[in-house]
Amino acid sequence: SQKIEQNSEALNIQEGKTATLTCNYTNYSPAYLQWYRQDPGRGPVFLLLIRENEKEKRKERLKVTFDTTLKQSLFHITASQPADSATYLCALLSGGYNKLIFGAGTRLAVHP
Amino acid sequence: DTGVSQDPRHKITKRGQNVTFRCDPISEHNRLYWYRQTLGQGPEFLTYFQNEAQLEKSRLLSDRFSAERPKGSFSTLEIQRTEQGDSAMYLCASRFPPKEGRHEAFFGQGTRLTVV
């Protein structure tokens, strides 16, 4: 069956360090992979999209990689700040690009 | 346009009652999605519309759940005879159709349902 896996344990890092979150998937061949941020009690907010023919994408302090051979995406936040503390969700476009399928998310806590 | 709007933000209901939630998408988006999210989990797909047509429903969506988008603008999600297991955050999202090449989804703030 199709599955998207993200680290279920919270990631705790020190302010200023780089946070790296992992998303692994099985039984998918996604053309697109997306990352969202979700704060408690609020809806997810789109951050970045990467296409299958792109190895890496950057946006300000964010960087996403996409390895279709390993079936894995890595999400990096450089120079992390306490305001980056949130849950980060990985999502794949499925069903002819018609719907997003989400992983369970990884909670990031950045400590001052 | 201020984004995707959901109403109410919170709903507490007694088991067995019916509830209805409303979603107003971004006006330029013809795709509208409903998701359900429980604590510690990612959003779980329920159903989606293109304009007024409901194109897909999750197998997880029981007969007690029904969604409509009568004029291709706002949508409603109704749950009949609520059960405690229905307690969750119900999220609505909208986006452009895939053919436009813009695949990001815009979510509302969600409706938190508590069934007591």
PDB file of N, CA and C in Angstrom, chain B residues 19-109:
ATOM      1  N   VAL B  19     -24.294  17.781  12.312  1.00  0.00           N
ATOM      2  CA  VAL B  19     -23.550  19.039  12.253  1.00  0.00           C
ATOM      3  C   VAL B  19     -23.244  19.364  10.795  1.00  0.00           C
ATOM      4  N   THR B  20     -23.119  20.643  10.507  1.00  0.00           N
ATOM      5  CA  THR B  20     -22.775  21.106   9.158  1.00  0.00           C
ATOM      6  C   THR B  20     -21.701  22.165   9.251  1.00  0.00           C
ATOM      7  N   PHE B  21     -20.686  22.028   8.409  1.00  0.00           N
ATOM      8  CA  PHE B  21     -19.601  22.990   8.343  1.00  0.00           C
ATOM      9  C   PHE B  21     -19.605  23.655   6.975  1.00  0.00           C
ATOM     10  N   ARG B  22     -19.117  24.884   6.965  1.00  0.00           N
ATOM     11  CA  ARG B  22     -19.080  25.623   5.702  1.00  0.00           C
ATOM     12  C   ARG B  22     -17.647  26.000   5.357  1.00  0.00           C
ATOM     13  N   CYS B  23     -17.350  26.007   4.054  1.00  0.00           N
ATOM     14  CA  CYS B  23     -16.043  26.448   3.560  1.00  0.00           C
ATOM     15  C   CYS B  23     -16.243  27.404   2.393  1.00  0.00           C
ATOM     16  N   ASP B  24     -15.587  28.548   2.476  1.00  0.00           N
ATOM     17  CA  ASP B  24     -15.549  29.494   1.355  1.00  0.00           C
ATOM     18  C   ASP B  24     -14.132  29.503   0.794  1.00  0.00           C
ATOM     19  N   PRO B  25     -13.940  29.003  -0.415  1.00  0.00           N
ATOM     20  CA  PRO B  25     -12.586  28.920  -0.978  1.00  0.00           C
ATOM     21  C   PRO B  25     -12.143  30.260  -1.552  1.00  0.00           C
ATOM     22  N   ILE B  26     -10.904  30.286  -1.995  1.00  0.00           N
ATOM     23  CA  ILE B  26     -10.416  31.443  -2.749  1.00  0.00           C
ATOM     24  C   ILE B  26     -11.180  31.487  -4.066  1.00  0.00           C
ATOM     25  N   SER B  27     -11.659  32.642  -4.432  1.00  0.00           N
ATOM     26  CA  SER B  27     -12.645  32.738  -5.522  1.00  0.00           C
ATOM     27  C   SER B  27     -12.114  32.242  -6.878  1.00  0.00           C
ATOM     28  N   GLU B  28     -10.818  32.374  -7.121  1.00  0.00           N
ATOM     29  CA  GLU B  28     -10.283  31.949  -8.427  1.00  0.00           C
ATOM     30  C   GLU B  28     -10.072  30.440  -8.519  1.00  0.00           C
ATOM     31  N   HIS B  29     -10.199  29.747  -7.402  1.00  0.00           N
ATOM     32  CA  HIS B  29      -9.915  28.311  -7.373  1.00  0.00           C
ATOM     33  C   HIS B  29     -11.170  27.513  -7.683  1.00  0.00           C
ATOM     34  N   ASN B  30     -11.082  26.599  -8.641  1.00  0.00           N
ATOM     35  CA  ASN B  30     -12.256  25.779  -8.893  1.00  0.00           C
ATOM     36  C   ASN B  30     -12.172  24.419  -8.205  1.00  0.00           C
ATOM     37  N   ARG B  31     -11.028  24.110  -7.624  1.00  0.00           N
ATOM     38  CA  ARG B  31     -10.875  22.858  -6.878  1.00  0.00           C
ATOM     39  C   ARG B  31     -11.045  23.132  -5.380  1.00  0.00           C
ATOM     40  N   LEU B  32     -11.837  22.294  -4.735  1.00  0.00           N
ATOM     41  CA  LEU B  32     -12.069  22.421  -3.295  1.00  0.00           C
ATOM     42  C   LEU B  32     -11.970  21.045  -2.664  1.00  0.00           C
ATOM     43  N   TYR B  33     -11.261  20.990  -1.537  1.00  0.00           N
ATOM     44  CA  TYR B  33     -10.969  19.721  -0.870  1.00  0.00           C
ATOM     45  C   TYR B  33     -11.423  19.778   0.592  1.00  0.00           C
ATOM     46  N   TRP B  34     -11.831  18.633   1.096  1.00  0.00           N
ATOM     47  CA  TRP B  34     -12.071  18.454   2.526  1.00  0.00           C
ATOM     48  C   TRP B  34     -11.106  17.395   3.052  1.00  0.00           C
ATOM     49  N   TYR B  35     -10.513  17.719   4.196  1.00  0.00           N
ATOM     50  CA  TYR B  35      -9.622  16.798   4.891  1.00  0.00           C
ATOM     51  C   TYR B  35     -10.067  16.707   6.349  1.00  0.00           C
ATOM     52  N   ARG B  36      -9.675  15.617   6.989  1.00  0.00           N
ATOM     53  CA  ARG B  36      -9.888  15.445   8.422  1.00  0.00           C
ATOM     54  C   ARG B  36      -8.521  15.198   9.058  1.00  0.00           C
ATOM     55  N   GLN B  37      -8.317  15.807  10.216  1.00  0.00           N
ATOM     56  CA  GLN B  37      -7.031  15.645  10.900  1.00  0.00           C
ATOM     57  C   GLN B  37      -7.262  15.378  12.374  1.00  0.00           C
ATOM     58  N   THR B  38      -6.641  14.310  12.868  1.00  0.00           N
ATOM     59  CA  THR B  38      -6.671  14.011  14.295  1.00  0.00           C
ATOM     60  C   THR B  38      -5.303  14.274  14.884  1.00  0.00           C
ATOM     61  N   LEU B  39      -5.245  14.332  16.194  1.00  0.00           N
ATOM     62  CA  LEU B  39      -4.029  14.734  16.901  1.00  0.00           C
ATOM     63  C   LEU B  39      -2.856  13.841  16.528  1.00  0.00           C
ATOM     64  N   GLY B  40      -1.767  14.465  16.124  1.00  0.00           N
ATOM     65  CA  GLY B  40      -0.552  13.722  15.825  1.00  0.00           C
ATOM     66  C   GLY B  40      -0.518  13.107  14.443  1.00  0.00           C
ATOM     67  N   GLN B  41      -1.548  13.365  13.661  1.00  0.00           N
ATOM     68  CA  GLN B  41      -1.609  12.813  12.312  1.00  0.00           C
ATOM     69  C   GLN B  41      -1.643  13.929  11.284  1.00  0.00           C
ATOM     70  N   GLY B  42      -1.307  13.562  10.043  1.00  0.00           N
ATOM     71  CA  GLY B  42      -1.437  14.526   8.974  1.00  0.00           C
ATOM     72  C   GLY B  42      -2.876  14.601   8.483  1.00  0.00           C
ATOM     73  N   PRO B  43      -3.191  15.610   7.686  1.00  0.00           N
ATOM     74  CA  PRO B  43      -4.546  15.682   7.115  1.00  0.00           C
ATOM     75  C   PRO B  43      -4.844  14.449   6.269  1.00  0.00           C
ATOM     76  N   GLU B  44      -6.063  13.944   6.418  1.00  0.00           N
ATOM     77  CA  GLU B  44      -6.508  12.733   5.719  1.00  0.00           C
ATOM     78  C   GLU B  44      -7.563  13.143   4.695  1.00  0.00           C
ATOM     79  N   PHE B  45      -7.341  12.787   3.451  1.00  0.00           N
ATOM     80  CA  PHE B  45      -8.239  13.186   2.371  1.00  0.00           C
ATOM     81  C   PHE B  45      -9.631  12.593   2.564  1.00  0.00           C
ATOM     82  N   LEU B  46     -10.657  13.440   2.373  1.00  0.00           N
ATOM     83  CA  LEU B  46     -12.042  12.972   2.443  1.00  0.00           C
ATOM     84  C   LEU B  46     -12.719  13.014   1.078  1.00  0.00           C
ATOM     85  N   THR B  47     -12.683  14.185   0.427  1.00  0.00           N
ATOM     86  CA  THR B  47     -13.381  14.343  -0.833  1.00  0.00           C
ATOM     87  C   THR B  47     -12.903  15.604  -1.526  1.00  0.00           C
ATOM     88  N   TYR B  48     -13.170  15.706  -2.856  1.00  0.00           N
ATOM     89  CA  TYR B  48     -12.870  16.957  -3.522  1.00  0.00           C
ATOM     90  C   TYR B  48     -13.855  17.240  -4.646  1.00  0.00           C
ATOM     91  N   PHE B  49     -13.949  18.525  -4.969  1.00  0.00           N
ATOM     92  CA  PHE B  49     -14.847  19.042  -5.994  1.00  0.00           C
ATOM     93  C   PHE B  49     -14.050  19.791  -7.052  1.00  0.00           C
ATOM     94  N   GLN B  50     -14.528  19.679  -8.264  1.00  0.00           N
ATOM     95  CA  GLN B  50     -14.116  20.608  -9.308  1.00  0.00           C
ATOM     96  C   GLN B  50     -15.380  21.347  -9.706  1.00  0.00           C
ATOM     97  N   ASN B  51     -15.375  22.631  -9.453  1.00  0.00           N
ATOM     98  CA  ASN B  51     -16.622  23.417  -9.562  1.00  0.00           C
ATOM     99  C   ASN B  51     -17.682  22.753  -8.689  1.00  0.00           C
ATOM    100  N   GLU B  52     -18.848  22.434  -9.236  1.00  0.00           N
ATOM    101  CA  GLU B  52     -19.898  21.849  -8.395  1.00  0.00           C
ATOM    102  C   GLU B  52     -19.868  20.318  -8.394  1.00  0.00           C
ATOM    103  N   ALA B  53     -19.007  19.725  -9.209  1.00  0.00           N
ATOM    104  CA  ALA B  53     -18.975  18.265  -9.329  1.00  0.00           C
ATOM    105  C   ALA B  53     -18.058  17.645  -8.265  1.00  0.00           C
ATOM    106  N   GLN B  54     -18.616  16.691  -7.535  1.00  0.00           N
ATOM    107  CA  GLN B  54     -17.819  15.946  -6.560  1.00  0.00           C
ATOM    108  C   GLN B  54     -17.131  14.809  -7.312  1.00  0.00           C
ATOM    109  N   LEU B  55     -15.820  14.866  -7.443  1.00  0.00           N
ATOM    110  CA  LEU B  55     -15.103  13.944  -8.319  1.00  0.00           C
ATOM    111  C   LEU B  55     -14.552  12.721  -7.609  1.00  0.00           C
ATOM    112  N   GLU B  56     -14.323  12.823  -6.320  1.00  0.00           N
ATOM    113  CA  GLU B  56     -13.775  11.667  -5.609  1.00  0.00           C
ATOM    114  C   GLU B  56     -14.152  11.729  -4.147  1.00  0.00           C
ATOM    115  N   LYS B  57     -14.452  10.570  -3.589  1.00  0.00           N
ATOM    116  CA  LYS B  57     -14.719  10.433  -2.156  1.00  0.00           C
ATOM    117  C   LYS B  57     -13.831   9.336  -1.614  1.00  0.00           C
ATOM    118  N   SER B  58     -13.250   9.561  -0.475  1.00  0.00           N
ATOM    119  CA  SER B  58     -12.424   8.548   0.157  1.00  0.00           C
ATOM    120  C   SER B  58     -13.280   7.372   0.602  1.00  0.00           C
ATOM    121  N   ARG B  59     -12.680   6.193   0.566  1.00  0.00           N
ATOM    122  CA  ARG B  59     -13.380   5.004   1.083  1.00  0.00           C
ATOM    123  C   ARG B  59     -13.662   5.152   2.587  1.00  0.00           C
ATOM    124  N   LEU B  60     -12.879   6.022   3.223  1.00  0.00           N
ATOM    125  CA  LEU B  60     -13.052   6.230   4.663  1.00  0.00           C
ATOM    126  C   LEU B  60     -14.296   7.049   4.980  1.00  0.00           C
ATOM    127  N   LEU B  61     -14.863   7.671   3.967  1.00  0.00           N
ATOM    128  CA  LEU B  61     -16.011   8.543   4.189  1.00  0.00           C
ATOM    129  C   LEU B  61     -17.273   7.691   4.272  1.00  0.00           C
ATOM    130  N   SER B  62     -17.812   7.577   5.502  1.00  0.00           N
ATOM    131  CA  SER B  62     -18.991   6.730   5.661  1.00  0.00           C
ATOM    132  C   SER B  62     -20.229   7.419   5.097  1.00  0.00           C
ATOM    133  N   ASP B  63     -21.332   6.667   5.069  1.00  0.00           N
ATOM    134  CA  ASP B  63     -22.589   7.199   4.544  1.00  0.00           C
ATOM    135  C   ASP B  63     -23.124   8.342   5.397  1.00  0.00           C
ATOM    136  N   ARG B  64     -22.613   8.504   6.593  1.00  0.00           N
ATOM    137  CA  ARG B  64     -23.077   9.581   7.458  1.00  0.00           C
ATOM    138  C   ARG B  64     -22.523  10.943   7.026  1.00  0.00           C
ATOM    139  N   PHE B  65     -21.516  10.900   6.173  1.00  0.00           N
ATOM    140  CA  PHE B  65     -20.872  12.126   5.704  1.00  0.00           C
ATOM    141  C   PHE B  65     -21.381  12.479   4.313  1.00  0.00           C
ATOM    142  N   SER B  66     -21.706  13.748   4.117  1.00  0.00           N
ATOM    143  CA  SER B  66     -22.064  14.206   2.786  1.00  0.00           C
ATOM    144  C   SER B  66     -21.517  15.612   2.587  1.00  0.00           C
ATOM    145  N   ALA B  67     -21.061  15.863   1.375  1.00  0.00           N
ATOM    146  CA  ALA B  67     -20.524  17.172   1.045  1.00  0.00           C
ATOM    147  C   ALA B  67     -21.189  17.677  -0.215  1.00  0.00           C
ATOM    148  N   GLU B  68     -21.344  18.985  -0.264  1.00  0.00           N
ATOM    149  CA  GLU B  68     -21.960  19.621  -1.436  1.00  0.00           C
ATOM    150  C   GLU B  68     -21.208  20.887  -1.788  1.00  0.00           C
ATOM    151  N   ARG B  69     -21.321  21.243  -3.046  1.00  0.00           N
ATOM    152  CA  ARG B  69     -20.813  22.537  -3.509  1.00  0.00           C
ATOM    153  C   ARG B  69     -21.768  23.003  -4.607  1.00  0.00           C
ATOM    154  N   PRO B  70     -22.944  23.423  -4.199  1.00  0.00           N
ATOM    155  CA  PRO B  70     -24.056  23.577  -5.128  1.00  0.00           C
ATOM    156  C   PRO B  70     -23.838  24.544  -6.289  1.00  0.00           C
ATOM    157  N   LYS B  71     -23.141  25.610  -6.086  1.00  0.00           N
ATOM    158  CA  LYS B  71     -22.961  26.575  -7.176  1.00  0.00           C
ATOM    159  C   LYS B  71     -21.501  26.716  -7.548  1.00  0.00           C
ATOM    160  N   GLY B  72     -20.710  25.758  -7.132  1.00  0.00           N
ATOM    161  CA  GLY B  72     -19.297  25.818  -7.469  1.00  0.00           C
ATOM    162  C   GLY B  72     -18.515  26.867  -6.703  1.00  0.00           C
ATOM    163  N   SER B  73     -19.127  27.409  -5.646  1.00  0.00           N
ATOM    164  CA  SER B  73     -18.393  28.395  -4.850  1.00  0.00           C
ATOM    165  C   SER B  73     -18.150  27.807  -3.462  1.00  0.00           C
ATOM    166  N   PHE B  74     -18.987  28.134  -2.476  1.00  0.00           N
ATOM    167  CA  PHE B  74     -18.777  27.590  -1.133  1.00  0.00           C
ATOM    168  C   PHE B  74     -19.182  26.120  -1.101  1.00  0.00           C
ATOM    169  N   SER B  75     -18.722  25.441  -0.055  1.00  0.00           N
ATOM    170  CA  SER B  75     -19.055  24.030   0.121  1.00  0.00           C
ATOM    171  C   SER B  75     -19.515  23.794   1.557  1.00  0.00           C
ATOM    172  N   THR B  76     -20.323  22.766   1.738  1.00  0.00           N
ATOM    173  CA  THR B  76     -20.722  22.343   3.072  1.00  0.00           C
ATOM    174  C   THR B  76     -20.381  20.873   3.258  1.00  0.00           C
ATOM    175  N   LEU B  77     -20.009  20.542   4.479  1.00  0.00           N
ATOM    176  CA  LEU B  77     -19.764  19.155   4.883  1.00  0.00           C
ATOM    177  C   LEU B  77     -20.709  18.859   6.034  1.00  0.00           C
ATOM    178  N   GLU B  78     -21.554  17.858   5.855  1.00  0.00           N
ATOM    179  CA  GLU B  78     -22.512  17.493   6.894  1.00  0.00           C
ATOM    180  C   GLU B  78     -22.162  16.117   7.440  1.00  0.00           C
ATOM    181  N   ILE B  79     -22.230  15.999   8.744  1.00  0.00           N
ATOM    182  CA  ILE B  79     -22.066  14.709   9.404  1.00  0.00           C
ATOM    183  C   ILE B  79     -23.366  14.416  10.135  1.00  0.00           C
ATOM    184  N   GLN B  80     -23.971  13.320   9.803  1.00  0.00           N
ATOM    185  CA  GLN B  80     -25.222  12.926  10.467  1.00  0.00           C
ATOM    186  C   GLN B  80     -24.927  11.929  11.576  1.00  0.00           C
ATOM    187  N   ARG B  81     -25.760  11.978  12.594  1.00  0.00           N
ATOM    188  CA  ARG B  81     -25.664  11.017  13.714  1.00  0.00           C
ATOM    189  C   ARG B  81     -24.217  10.908  14.189  1.00  0.00           C
ATOM    190  N   THR B  82     -23.673  12.032  14.632  1.00  0.00           N
ATOM    191  CA  THR B  82     -22.265  12.078  15.001  1.00  0.00           C
ATOM    192  C   THR B  82     -21.912  11.041  16.056  1.00  0.00           C
ATOM    193  N   GLU B  83     -20.664  10.578  15.955  1.00  0.00           N
ATOM    194  CA  GLU B  83     -20.103   9.619  16.904  1.00  0.00           C
ATOM    195  C   GLU B  83     -18.849  10.246  17.513  1.00  0.00           C
ATOM    196  N   GLN B  84     -18.434   9.717  18.645  1.00  0.00           N
ATOM    197  CA  GLN B  84     -17.252  10.282  19.296  1.00  0.00           C
ATOM    198  C   GLN B  84     -16.019  10.188  18.391  1.00  0.00           C
ATOM    199  N   GLY B  85     -15.970   9.155  17.577  1.00  0.00           N
ATOM    200  CA  GLY B  85     -14.844   9.003  16.665  1.00  0.00           C
ATOM    201  C   GLY B  85     -14.784  10.056  15.572  1.00  0.00           C
ATOM    202  N   ASP B  86     -15.834  10.845  15.436  1.00  0.00           N
ATOM    203  CA  ASP B  86     -15.829  11.919  14.451  1.00  0.00           C
ATOM    204  C   ASP B  86     -15.101  13.157  14.964  1.00  0.00           C
ATOM    205  N   SER B  87     -14.766  13.164  16.243  1.00  0.00           N
ATOM    206  CA  SER B  87     -14.056  14.311  16.819  1.00  0.00           C
ATOM    207  C   SER B  87     -12.716  14.475  16.122  1.00  0.00           C
ATOM    208  N   ALA B  88     -12.502  15.637  15.539  1.00  0.00           N
ATOM    209  CA  ALA B  88     -11.300  15.886  14.746  1.00  0.00           C
ATOM    210  C   ALA B  88     -11.323  17.341  14.288  1.00  0.00           C
ATOM    211  N   MET B  89     -10.239  17.734  13.607  1.00  0.00           N
ATOM    212  CA  MET B  89     -10.218  19.021  12.913  1.00  0.00           C
ATOM    213  C   MET B  89     -10.598  18.747  11.455  1.00  0.00           C
ATOM    214  N   TYR B  90     -11.567  19.476  10.946  1.00  0.00           N
ATOM    215  CA  TYR B  90     -11.986  19.333   9.556  1.00  0.00           C
ATOM    216  C   TYR B  90     -11.442  20.525   8.772  1.00  0.00           C
ATOM    217  N   LEU B  91     -10.615  20.214   7.809  1.00  0.00           N
ATOM    218  CA  LEU B  91      -9.913  21.245   7.044  1.00  0.00           C
ATOM    219  C   LEU B  91     -10.440  21.316   5.625  1.00  0.00           C
ATOM    220  N   CYS B  92     -10.553  22.518   5.141  1.00  0.00           N
ATOM    221  CA  CYS B  92     -10.943  22.761   3.756  1.00  0.00           C
ATOM    222  C   CYS B  92      -9.754  23.398   3.048  1.00  0.00           C
ATOM    223  N   ALA B  93      -9.561  23.042   1.793  1.00  0.00           N
ATOM    224  CA  ALA B  93      -8.476  23.632   1.013  1.00  0.00           C
ATOM    225  C   ALA B  93      -8.971  23.907  -0.400  1.00  0.00           C
ATOM    226  N   SER B  94      -8.369  24.864  -1.050  1.00  0.00           N
ATOM    227  CA  SER B  94      -8.707  25.118  -2.451  1.00  0.00           C
ATOM    228  C   SER B  94      -7.426  25.331  -3.248  1.00  0.00           C
ATOM    229  N   ARG B  95      -7.535  25.171  -4.540  1.00  0.00           N
ATOM    230  CA  ARG B  95      -6.374  25.326  -5.420  1.00  0.00           C
ATOM    231  C   ARG B  95      -6.858  25.523  -6.857  1.00  0.00           C
ATOM    232  N   PHE B  96      -5.908  25.899  -7.719  1.00  0.00           N
ATOM    233  CA  PHE B  96      -6.188  25.972  -9.143  1.00  0.00           C
ATOM    234  C   PHE B  96      -6.268  24.547  -9.708  1.00  0.00           C
ATOM    235  N   PRO B  97      -6.903  24.339 -10.852  1.00  0.00           N
ATOM    236  CA  PRO B  97      -6.911  23.005 -11.450  1.00  0.00           C
ATOM    237  C   PRO B  97      -5.506  22.609 -11.888  1.00  0.00           C
ATOM    238  N   PRO B  98      -5.178  21.313 -11.909  1.00  0.00           N
ATOM    239  CA  PRO B  98      -3.820  20.855 -12.231  1.00  0.00           C
ATOM    240  C   PRO B  98      -3.299  21.359 -13.572  1.00  0.00           C
ATOM    241  N   LYS B  99      -4.179  21.533 -14.534  1.00  0.00           N
ATOM    242  CA  LYS B  99      -3.718  21.913 -15.874  1.00  0.00           C
ATOM    243  C   LYS B  99      -3.054  23.279 -15.887  1.00  0.00           C
ATOM    244  N   GLU B 100      -3.291  24.074 -14.853  1.00  0.00           N
ATOM    245  CA  GLU B 100      -2.661  25.400 -14.802  1.00  0.00           C
ATOM    246  C   GLU B 100      -1.249  25.322 -14.238  1.00  0.00           C
ATOM    247  N   GLY B 101      -0.851  24.122 -13.802  1.00  0.00           N
ATOM    248  CA  GLY B 101       0.517  23.938 -13.343  1.00  0.00           C
ATOM    249  C   GLY B 101       0.822  24.523 -11.981  1.00  0.00           C
ATOM    250  N   ARG B 102      -0.202  24.924 -11.250  1.00  0.00           N
ATOM    251  CA  ARG B 102       0.012  25.465  -9.905  1.00  0.00           C
ATOM    252  C   ARG B 102      -0.611  24.478  -8.926  1.00  0.00           C
ATOM    253  N   HIS B 103       0.261  23.802  -8.197  1.00  0.00           N
ATOM    254  CA  HIS B 103      -0.218  22.649  -7.426  1.00  0.00           C
ATOM    255  C   HIS B 103      -0.321  22.892  -5.934  1.00  0.00           C
ATOM    256  N   GLU B 104       0.010  24.077  -5.480  1.00  0.00           N
ATOM    257  CA  GLU B 104      -0.063  24.299  -4.038  1.00  0.00           C
ATOM    258  C   GLU B 104      -1.518  24.468  -3.602  1.00  0.00           C
ATOM    259  N   ALA B 105      -1.800  23.951  -2.414  1.00  0.00           N
ATOM    260  CA  ALA B 105      -3.142  24.060  -1.838  1.00  0.00           C
ATOM    261  C   ALA B 105      -3.138  25.125  -0.753  1.00  0.00           C
ATOM    262  N   PHE B 106      -4.256  25.808  -0.648  1.00  0.00           N
ATOM    263  CA  PHE B 106      -4.432  26.849   0.361  1.00  0.00           C
ATOM    264  C   PHE B 106      -5.499  26.359   1.341  1.00  0.00           C
ATOM    265  N   PHE B 107      -5.119  26.280   2.597  1.00  0.00           N
ATOM    266  CA  PHE B 107      -6.009  25.727   3.611  1.00  0.00           C
ATOM    267  C   PHE B 107      -6.685  26.815   4.424  1.00  0.00           C
ATOM    268  N   GLY B 108      -7.893  26.490   4.887  1.00  0.00           N
ATOM    269  CA  GLY B 108      -8.545  27.314   5.888  1.00  0.00           C
ATOM    270  C   GLY B 108      -8.016  26.974   7.267  1.00  0.00           C
ATOM    271  N   GLN B 109      -8.560  27.665   8.271  1.00  0.00           N
ATOM    272  CA  GLN B 109      -8.093  27.462   9.638  1.00  0.00           C
ATOM    273  C   GLN B 109      -8.709  26.222  10.277  1.00  0.00           C
TER     274      GLN B 109
END
